[in-house]
Structures are given as C-alpha cells and as structure tokens.
Amino acid sequence: NSGDTAYVEPNHYNLGCMLEHSTWYEKYRLGNNSENPSQRLTFSPDAGTKLGVYFGWRWIFVGYSFALNNVQPEIDMDLNLYCSRAGIELFYRKRSDGFKIRSLKGFYENDIPLTNYNKEFNGLSTSQVGANVFYIFNSKKFSFPAAYSQSTNQRKSAGSLILGLSYNEQLFMFDHTTIDSKIESQMLPELKFKKIDYMDLSINFGYSYNWVFAKNFLANISSSPAIGYKSTSLKSLTSSNTEFISSINFDLVSRLALVYNNGRYYAGASFVSHTYSYSNPSLSIINGFGYLKIYAGFNFWRRK
C-alpha cells in the first residue's frame, strides 16, 4: 500500500464503523437476431434494498445487513478486496422469482403494438458466479480504495490505466409457456429455448480517475470495456439436442463514486454496473446488474 503521500494519504486509525444503505437492480433482454420480424422481451425484478451496519479493523470490514423489501434474490454474496496496486471482486447471485415483463417489441393485440407491459412473470430463473481481478498501473499517485473502500484518502487529482481479467458463468432457465397466451402464441421459435449456460473469460482494459474538486471531496469515474471468449450450451424446447457455440463478445464494467473523507469522518455514494452480452445467429441476450451504495461512517483509535 505504499505510495506518494502528497497524492494519497493512508488511514491513520485502527478501527471504523459504517452504516450503509444499498439498492441493486437486474435486467435481462431477450431477442432474435433477424430484422423481419424482430422481437424483444425485457425482464427485471423490482429494485431490492438493504440496510447494513459494519465494523472494521484497518481495511477489513465485516457486518450484518437486512432487507428492507421482499424482492431479494435467494442468494446474494459479494467479497471485495482492494489495495493500492490491485483488486479482487467475487460474487454469486441466484434468483428464481420476482421477475416482471417490463417491455415488449414485435408483439401485438388487436393489431396494436404492445410496448410497456409491466406484468409479473415467474418463468425465468437465473444464477451468476464470477470473479474480477485487476491491476492498477499508477498506484503511487492514484488510489482506487479512496473511492470504493475509504481505506485511504486522495489528496490530489490523479488517474490510472487498469488492466483486468474476468471470469463469469451464467445460467438462464426459461419457460415461455407461463407467459400470457396472446404473447406466447406470437413468439418466434428461436425465443422458445429451455436453458442457456455460458462461460465467459475476458480481458478488460480501462481507465479510472479520481478528481479532488474540493478539500476532502473526491469524485471518481471508471470504465473498463472487455473483450471475451464465450463458450455456450443451449437447450431448445423444439429439439432434444444441446447446441454448443463458441464466440467472441464485448462486455462493460462501469463505476461512479462521490466521497467526503476528512480522515476521521466520511460519507459518500458509489454505483457499479456490469453489462454482459450473448449472441448466436438466431438469439441474443443482454443482461446487466448494478448496485448503488450510500454510506456514512467514522474511524477511531488512532495509530501510533
């Protein structure tokens, strides 16, 4: 964690306490790859919210959070480790209910296009497991933890190139027979799949910048486009065979943060968004998830 202290000031306290409110979203868009006719279905659950209390020793925080509404996924686990030169992010999520059809394209009722549908749909279940590992080149003057874990304090504006490696595995189980009959009867055969399981290994290269726009105030923006290799298995309802496809796809990880930190007291907000895409000659899936965290805390027991 060593660096240029004129740019990055280390944490001078042993212990910390933090209160955090978090909100996250998920979104899935299914569509065919032909223009005539073209169909799209967009699914997402309502946004979930949690409130948590955390206690930390230096850069390790543990705590407890509880749900504020009843739209939580069955499993939602994250582990994030950041130091001046590198970061590791691990996650696992699973959801089998609570989805809604938000919008449609290419579907009609009495020759009138159906667009904003917004009805419950329990025929979709998803799971995601993944890991992101990245290296920060300008670690002497730029601090990623100052924006996303408050374990350091950025004193002067600085940025850095970031090189990362990501692994992501996703499973989609889709039962089109549970959709409203007027929509199901119009669905193209390529949208009537049963299961898609794909593995994505990608390299991402991006840039992150910490802007110190006032004393103790920091704004961060980060973007890391990724190019990856995908290996996919698709199980169709219209065939007893499993189709295996390999392809090259593009994904994106974006981050935003706003922080006030005077060394002892801190408060801020951060937003992280992950976008993934899958495509074969007949079917495309774009899915994303993200979370917004608003927090406030303080440090105590100053180091000698």
CSV table of N, CA and C in Angstrom, one decimal, residues 63-173:
chain,number,residue,atom,x,y,z
A,63,GLY,N,-19.9,-7.2,8.8
A,63,GLY,CA,-21.1,-6.7,9.4
A,63,GLY,C,-22.3,-7.5,9.1
A,64,TYR,N,-23.5,-6.9,9.3
A,64,TYR,CA,-24.7,-7.5,9.0
A,64,TYR,C,-25.7,-6.6,8.3
A,65,SER,N,-26.4,-7.1,7.3
A,65,SER,CA,-27.4,-6.3,6.6
A,65,SER,C,-28.7,-7.0,6.5
A,66,PHE,N,-29.8,-6.3,6.5
A,66,PHE,CA,-31.1,-6.9,6.4
A,66,PHE,C,-31.9,-6.2,5.3
A,67,ALA,N,-32.9,-7.0,4.8
A,67,ALA,CA,-33.7,-6.5,3.7
A,67,ALA,C,-34.7,-5.5,4.1
A,68,LEU,N,-35.0,-4.5,3.3
A,68,LEU,CA,-36.0,-3.5,3.6
A,68,LEU,C,-37.2,-3.7,2.7
A,69,ASN,N,-37.2,-4.7,1.7
A,69,ASN,CA,-38.4,-5.0,1.0
A,69,ASN,C,-38.3,-6.5,0.7
A,70,ASN,N,-39.3,-7.1,0.0
A,70,ASN,CA,-39.4,-8.5,-0.1
A,70,ASN,C,-39.1,-9.0,-1.5
A,71,VAL,N,-38.2,-8.3,-2.2
A,71,VAL,CA,-37.8,-8.7,-3.6
A,71,VAL,C,-36.4,-9.1,-3.6
A,72,GLN,N,-35.9,-9.7,-2.6
A,72,GLN,CA,-34.5,-10.1,-2.5
A,72,GLN,C,-34.2,-11.4,-3.3
A,73,PRO,N,-33.0,-11.5,-3.9
A,73,PRO,CA,-32.7,-12.8,-4.5
A,73,PRO,C,-32.5,-13.9,-3.5
A,74,GLU,N,-32.6,-15.1,-3.9
A,74,GLU,CA,-32.4,-16.2,-3.0
A,74,GLU,C,-31.0,-16.2,-2.4
A,75,ILE,N,-30.0,-15.9,-3.2
A,75,ILE,CA,-28.6,-15.9,-2.8
A,75,ILE,C,-28.0,-14.6,-3.4
A,76,ASP,N,-27.3,-13.8,-2.5
A,76,ASP,CA,-26.6,-12.6,-3.0
A,76,ASP,C,-25.3,-12.5,-2.1
A,77,MET,N,-24.2,-12.8,-2.7
A,77,MET,CA,-22.9,-12.8,-2.0
A,77,MET,C,-21.8,-12.1,-2.7
A,78,ASP,N,-21.1,-11.2,-2.0
A,78,ASP,CA,-20.0,-10.4,-2.6
A,78,ASP,C,-18.8,-10.4,-1.6
A,79,LEU,N,-17.6,-10.5,-2.2
A,79,LEU,CA,-16.4,-10.3,-1.5
A,79,LEU,C,-15.5,-9.4,-2.3
A,80,ASN,N,-15.1,-8.2,-1.8
A,80,ASN,CA,-14.3,-7.3,-2.5
A,80,ASN,C,-13.0,-7.0,-1.7
A,81,LEU,N,-11.8,-7.1,-2.3
A,81,LEU,CA,-10.6,-6.8,-1.7
A,81,LEU,C,-9.8,-5.9,-2.5
A,82,TYR,N,-9.4,-4.7,-2.0
A,82,TYR,CA,-8.7,-3.7,-2.7
A,82,TYR,C,-7.4,-3.3,-2.0
A,83,CYS,N,-6.3,-3.1,-2.7
A,83,CYS,CA,-5.1,-2.5,-2.2
A,83,CYS,C,-4.7,-1.5,-3.2
A,84,SER,N,-3.5,-0.8,-3.0
A,84,SER,CA,-3.1,0.3,-3.9
A,84,SER,C,-2.9,-0.2,-5.3
A,85,ARG,N,-2.4,-1.5,-5.5
A,85,ARG,CA,-2.0,-1.9,-6.8
A,85,ARG,C,-2.9,-2.9,-7.5
A,86,ALA,N,-3.9,-3.5,-6.7
A,86,ALA,CA,-4.7,-4.5,-7.3
A,86,ALA,C,-6.0,-4.6,-6.6
A,87,GLY,N,-7.0,-5.3,-7.2
A,87,GLY,CA,-8.3,-5.5,-6.6
A,87,GLY,C,-8.8,-6.8,-7.0
A,88,ILE,N,-9.6,-7.5,-6.2
A,88,ILE,CA,-10.3,-8.7,-6.4
A,88,ILE,C,-11.7,-8.6,-6.0
A,89,GLU,N,-12.7,-9.0,-7.0
A,89,GLU,CA,-14.1,-8.9,-6.7
A,89,GLU,C,-14.7,-10.3,-7.0
A,90,LEU,N,-15.4,-10.9,-6.1
A,90,LEU,CA,-16.0,-12.2,-6.2
A,90,LEU,C,-17.5,-12.0,-5.9
A,91,PHE,N,-18.4,-12.7,-6.7
A,91,PHE,CA,-19.8,-12.6,-6.5
A,91,PHE,C,-20.5,-13.8,-6.9
A,92,TYR,N,-21.7,-14.1,-6.3
A,92,TYR,CA,-22.6,-15.2,-6.6
A,92,TYR,C,-24.0,-14.7,-6.3
A,93,ARG,N,-24.9,-14.9,-7.3
A,93,ARG,CA,-26.3,-14.5,-7.2
A,93,ARG,C,-27.2,-15.5,-7.8
A,94,LYS,N,-28.3,-15.7,-7.2
A,94,LYS,CA,-29.3,-16.7,-7.7
A,94,LYS,C,-30.7,-16.1,-7.5
A,95,ARG,N,-31.6,-16.2,-8.5
A,95,ARG,CA,-32.9,-15.7,-8.4
A,95,ARG,C,-33.9,-16.6,-9.2
A,96,SER,N,-35.0,-16.9,-8.7
A,96,SER,CA,-36.0,-17.8,-9.4
A,96,SER,C,-37.4,-17.2,-9.4
A,97,ASP,N,-37.6,-16.0,-8.8
A,97,ASP,CA,-38.9,-15.5,-8.8
A,97,ASP,C,-38.8,-13.9,-8.7
A,98,GLY,N,-39.9,-13.3,-8.8
A,98,GLY,CA,-40.0,-11.8,-8.7
A,98,GLY,C,-39.8,-11.1,-9.9
A,99,PHE,N,-39.6,-11.7,-11.1
A,99,PHE,CA,-39.4,-11.0,-12.3
A,99,PHE,C,-40.7,-10.4,-12.9
A,100,LYS,N,-40.6,-9.4,-13.6
A,100,LYS,CA,-41.7,-8.8,-14.3
A,100,LYS,C,-41.3,-8.5,-15.8
A,101,ILE,N,-42.3,-8.7,-16.7
A,101,ILE,CA,-42.0,-8.3,-18.1
A,101,ILE,C,-42.2,-6.8,-18.2
A,102,ARG,N,-41.1,-6.0,-18.5
A,102,ARG,CA,-41.2,-4.6,-18.4
A,102,ARG,C,-41.6,-4.0,-19.8
A,103,SER,N,-41.1,-4.6,-20.9
A,103,SER,CA,-41.4,-4.0,-22.2
A,103,SER,C,-41.3,-5.1,-23.3
A,104,LEU,N,-42.0,-4.8,-24.4
A,104,LEU,CA,-42.1,-5.8,-25.5
A,104,LEU,C,-41.9,-5.1,-26.8
A,105,LYS,N,-41.4,-5.8,-27.8
A,105,LYS,CA,-41.3,-5.3,-29.1
A,105,LYS,C,-41.6,-6.4,-30.1
A,106,GLY,N,-42.4,-6.1,-31.1
A,106,GLY,CA,-42.8,-7.1,-32.1
A,106,GLY,C,-44.0,-8.0,-31.7
A,107,PHE,N,-44.8,-7.6,-30.7
A,107,PHE,CA,-46.0,-8.3,-30.2
A,107,PHE,C,-47.2,-7.3,-30.3
A,108,TYR,N,-48.3,-7.9,-30.6
A,108,TYR,CA,-49.5,-7.1,-30.9
A,108,TYR,C,-50.7,-7.7,-30.3
A,109,GLU,N,-51.7,-6.8,-30.0
A,109,GLU,CA,-53.0,-7.2,-29.5
A,109,GLU,C,-54.0,-6.3,-30.3
A,110,ASN,N,-54.9,-7.1,-31.1
A,110,ASN,CA,-55.8,-6.4,-32.0
A,110,ASN,C,-55.1,-5.4,-32.9
A,111,ASP,N,-54.0,-5.8,-33.5
A,111,ASP,CA,-53.2,-5.0,-34.4
A,111,ASP,C,-52.6,-3.8,-33.8
A,112,ILE,N,-52.6,-3.7,-32.4
A,112,ILE,CA,-52.0,-2.6,-31.7
A,112,ILE,C,-50.7,-3.1,-31.0
A,113,PRO,N,-49.5,-2.4,-31.3
A,113,PRO,CA,-48.3,-2.9,-30.7
A,113,PRO,C,-48.4,-2.9,-29.1
A,114,LEU,N,-47.9,-3.9,-28.5
A,114,LEU,CA,-47.7,-4.0,-27.1
A,114,LEU,C,-46.3,-3.5,-26.7
A,115,THR,N,-46.2,-2.5,-25.8
A,115,THR,CA,-44.9,-1.9,-25.5
A,115,THR,C,-44.6,-2.0,-24.0
A,116,ASN,N,-45.0,-1.1,-23.2
A,116,ASN,CA,-44.8,-1.1,-21.8
A,116,ASN,C,-45.8,-2.1,-21.1
A,117,TYR,N,-45.4,-3.3,-20.8
A,117,TYR,CA,-46.3,-4.4,-20.4
A,117,TYR,C,-46.4,-4.4,-18.9
A,118,ASN,N,-45.3,-4.5,-18.2
A,118,ASN,CA,-45.2,-4.4,-16.7
A,118,ASN,C,-46.1,-5.4,-16.0
A,119,LYS,N,-45.9,-6.7,-16.3
A,119,LYS,CA,-46.7,-7.8,-15.6
A,119,LYS,C,-45.7,-8.8,-15.1
A,120,GLU,N,-46.2,-9.5,-14.0
A,120,GLU,CA,-45.3,-10.5,-13.3
A,120,GLU,C,-45.1,-11.7,-14.2
A,121,PHE,N,-43.9,-12.2,-14.1
A,121,PHE,CA,-43.5,-13.4,-14.9
A,121,PHE,C,-42.6,-14.3,-14.0
A,122,ASN,N,-43.0,-15.5,-13.7
A,122,ASN,CA,-42.2,-16.4,-12.9
A,122,ASN,C,-41.6,-17.5,-13.7
A,123,GLY,N,-41.5,-17.4,-15.0
A,123,GLY,CA,-40.9,-18.4,-15.8
A,123,GLY,C,-39.5,-18.3,-16.1
A,124,LEU,N,-38.8,-17.4,-15.4
A,124,LEU,CA,-37.4,-17.1,-15.6
A,124,LEU,C,-36.6,-17.3,-14.3
A,125,SER,N,-35.5,-18.1,-14.3
A,125,SER,CA,-34.7,-18.2,-13.2
A,125,SER,C,-33.2,-18.1,-13.6
A,126,THR,N,-32.4,-17.4,-12.8
A,126,THR,CA,-31.0,-17.1,-13.3
A,126,THR,C,-30.1,-17.3,-12.1
A,127,SER,N,-28.8,-17.6,-12.5
A,127,SER,CA,-27.8,-17.6,-11.5
A,127,SER,C,-26.5,-17.1,-12.1
A,128,GLN,N,-25.6,-16.4,-11.4
A,128,GLN,CA,-24.4,-15.8,-11.8
A,128,GLN,C,-23.3,-16.1,-10.8
A,129,VAL,N,-22.2,-16.5,-11.3
A,129,VAL,CA,-21.0,-16.6,-10.4
A,129,VAL,C,-19.8,-16.0,-11.2
A,130,GLY,N,-19.0,-15.2,-10.5
A,130,GLY,CA,-17.9,-14.5,-11.3
A,130,GLY,C,-16.8,-14.0,-10.4
A,131,ALA,N,-15.7,-13.6,-11.1
A,131,ALA,CA,-14.6,-13.1,-10.4
A,131,ALA,C,-13.9,-12.0,-11.3
A,132,ASN,N,-13.5,-10.9,-10.8
A,132,ASN,CA,-12.8,-9.9,-11.5
A,132,ASN,C,-11.5,-9.6,-10.7
A,133,VAL,N,-10.4,-9.6,-11.4
A,133,VAL,CA,-9.1,-9.3,-10.9
A,133,VAL,C,-8.5,-8.2,-11.8
A,134,PHE,N,-8.0,-7.1,-11.2
A,134,PHE,CA,-7.4,-6.1,-12.0
A,134,PHE,C,-6.2,-5.5,-11.3
A,135,TYR,N,-5.3,-4.9,-12.2
A,135,TYR,CA,-4.1,-4.3,-11.8
A,135,TYR,C,-4.1,-2.8,-12.1
A,136,ILE,N,-3.6,-2.0,-11.1
A,136,ILE,CA,-3.6,-0.5,-11.2
A,136,ILE,C,-2.2,-0.1,-11.5
A,137,PHE,N,-2.0,0.6,-12.6
A,137,PHE,CA,-0.6,0.9,-13.1
A,137,PHE,C,-0.1,2.1,-12.2
A,138,ASN,N,-0.8,3.1,-12.0
A,138,ASN,CA,-0.3,4.3,-11.4
A,138,ASN,C,-0.7,4.3,-9.9
A,139,SER,N,-0.2,3.2,-9.2
A,139,SER,CA,-0.6,3.0,-7.8
A,139,SER,C,0.0,4.0,-6.8
A,140,LYS,N,1.1,4.7,-7.2
A,140,LYS,CA,1.8,5.6,-6.4
A,140,LYS,C,1.0,6.9,-6.1
A,141,LYS,N,0.3,7.3,-7.2
A,141,LYS,CA,-0.5,8.6,-7.1
A,141,LYS,C,-2.0,8.4,-7.1
A,142,PHE,N,-2.5,7.3,-7.6
A,142,PHE,CA,-3.9,7.1,-7.7
A,142,PHE,C,-4.3,6.0,-6.8
A,143,SER,N,-5.4,6.2,-6.0
A,143,SER,CA,-5.9,5.3,-5.1
A,143,SER,C,-7.4,4.8,-5.4
A,144,PHE,N,-7.5,3.6,-5.8
A,144,PHE,CA,-8.9,3.0,-6.1
A,144,PHE,C,-9.6,2.9,-4.7
A,145,PRO,N,-8.9,2.4,-3.6
A,145,PRO,CA,-9.6,2.3,-2.4
A,145,PRO,C,-10.2,3.6,-1.8
A,146,ALA,N,-9.6,4.7,-2.2
A,146,ALA,CA,-10.1,6.0,-1.7
A,146,ALA,C,-11.5,6.3,-2.2
A,147,ALA,N,-11.8,5.7,-3.4
A,147,ALA,CA,-13.2,5.9,-3.9
A,147,ALA,C,-14.2,4.8,-3.5
A,148,TYR,N,-13.7,3.6,-3.3
A,148,TYR,CA,-14.6,2.5,-3.1
A,148,TYR,C,-14.5,1.7,-1.8
A,149,SER,N,-13.5,2.0,-1.0
A,149,SER,CA,-13.5,1.4,0.3
A,149,SER,C,-13.0,2.3,1.5
A,150,GLN,N,-12.7,3.5,1.2
A,150,GLN,CA,-12.4,4.5,2.2
A,150,GLN,C,-11.2,4.2,3.1
A,151,SER,N,-10.4,3.3,2.7
A,151,SER,CA,-9.2,2.9,3.5
A,151,SER,C,-8.0,3.8,3.2
A,152,THR,N,-8.1,4.8,2.3
A,152,THR,CA,-7.1,5.8,2.0
A,152,THR,C,-7.9,7.1,1.7
A,153,ASN,N,-7.1,8.2,1.5
A,153,ASN,CA,-7.7,9.5,1.2
A,153,ASN,C,-6.9,10.1,0.1
A,154,GLN,N,-7.6,10.4,-1.1
A,154,GLN,CA,-6.9,11.0,-2.2
A,154,GLN,C,-6.8,12.5,-2.0
A,155,ARG,N,-5.6,13.1,-2.0
A,155,ARG,CA,-5.4,14.5,-1.7
A,155,ARG,C,-5.2,15.3,-3.0
A,156,LYS,N,-4.7,14.8,-4.1
A,156,LYS,CA,-4.6,15.5,-5.3
A,156,LYS,C,-5.2,14.6,-6.4
A,157,SER,N,-5.7,15.2,-7.4
A,157,SER,CA,-6.4,14.5,-8.5
A,157,SER,C,-5.3,13.7,-9.3
A,158,ALA,N,-5.7,12.5,-9.7
A,158,ALA,CA,-4.9,11.5,-10.4
A,158,ALA,C,-5.7,10.4,-11.0
A,159,GLY,N,-5.2,9.8,-12.1
A,159,GLY,CA,-5.9,8.7,-12.7
A,159,GLY,C,-4.9,7.6,-13.0
A,160,SER,N,-5.4,6.5,-13.5
A,160,SER,CA,-4.6,5.3,-13.8
A,160,SER,C,-5.3,4.4,-14.9
A,161,LEU,N,-4.4,3.8,-15.7
A,161,LEU,CA,-4.9,2.7,-16.5
A,161,LEU,C,-5.1,1.5,-15.7
A,162,ILE,N,-6.1,0.7,-16.0
A,162,ILE,CA,-6.4,-0.5,-15.3
A,162,ILE,C,-6.5,-1.7,-16.3
A,163,LEU,N,-5.8,-2.8,-15.9
A,163,LEU,CA,-5.9,-4.0,-16.7
A,163,LEU,C,-6.5,-5.1,-15.9
A,164,GLY,N,-7.5,-5.8,-16.4
A,164,GLY,CA,-8.2,-6.8,-15.6
A,164,GLY,C,-8.4,-8.1,-16.4
A,165,LEU,N,-8.8,-9.1,-15.6
A,165,LEU,CA,-9.2,-10.4,-16.1
A,165,LEU,C,-10.4,-10.8,-15.4
A,166,SER,N,-11.4,-11.2,-16.1
A,166,SER,CA,-12.7,-11.6,-15.6
A,166,SER,C,-13.2,-12.9,-16.0
A,167,TYR,N,-13.8,-13.6,-15.0
A,167,TYR,CA,-14.5,-14.9,-15.3
A,167,TYR,C,-15.9,-14.8,-14.9
A,168,ASN,N,-16.8,-15.2,-15.7
A,168,ASN,CA,-18.2,-15.1,-15.4
A,168,ASN,C,-19.0,-16.3,-16.0
A,169,GLU,N,-19.8,-16.9,-15.2
A,169,GLU,CA,-20.6,-18.1,-15.6
A,169,GLU,C,-22.1,-17.8,-15.3
A,170,GLN,N,-23.0,-17.9,-16.3
A,170,GLN,CA,-24.4,-17.6,-16.1
A,170,GLN,C,-25.3,-18.7,-16.6
A,171,LEU,N,-26.4,-18.9,-15.9
A,171,LEU,CA,-27.3,-19.9,-16.3
A,171,LEU,C,-28.7,-19.2,-16.3
A,172,PHE,N,-29.4,-19.5,-17.5
A,172,PHE,CA,-30.8,-19.0,-17.7
A,172,PHE,C,-31.7,-20.1,-17.9
A,173,MET,N,-32.7,-20.3,-17.1
A,173,MET,CA,-33.8,-21.2,-17.3
A,173,MET,C,-35.1,-20.5,-17.6
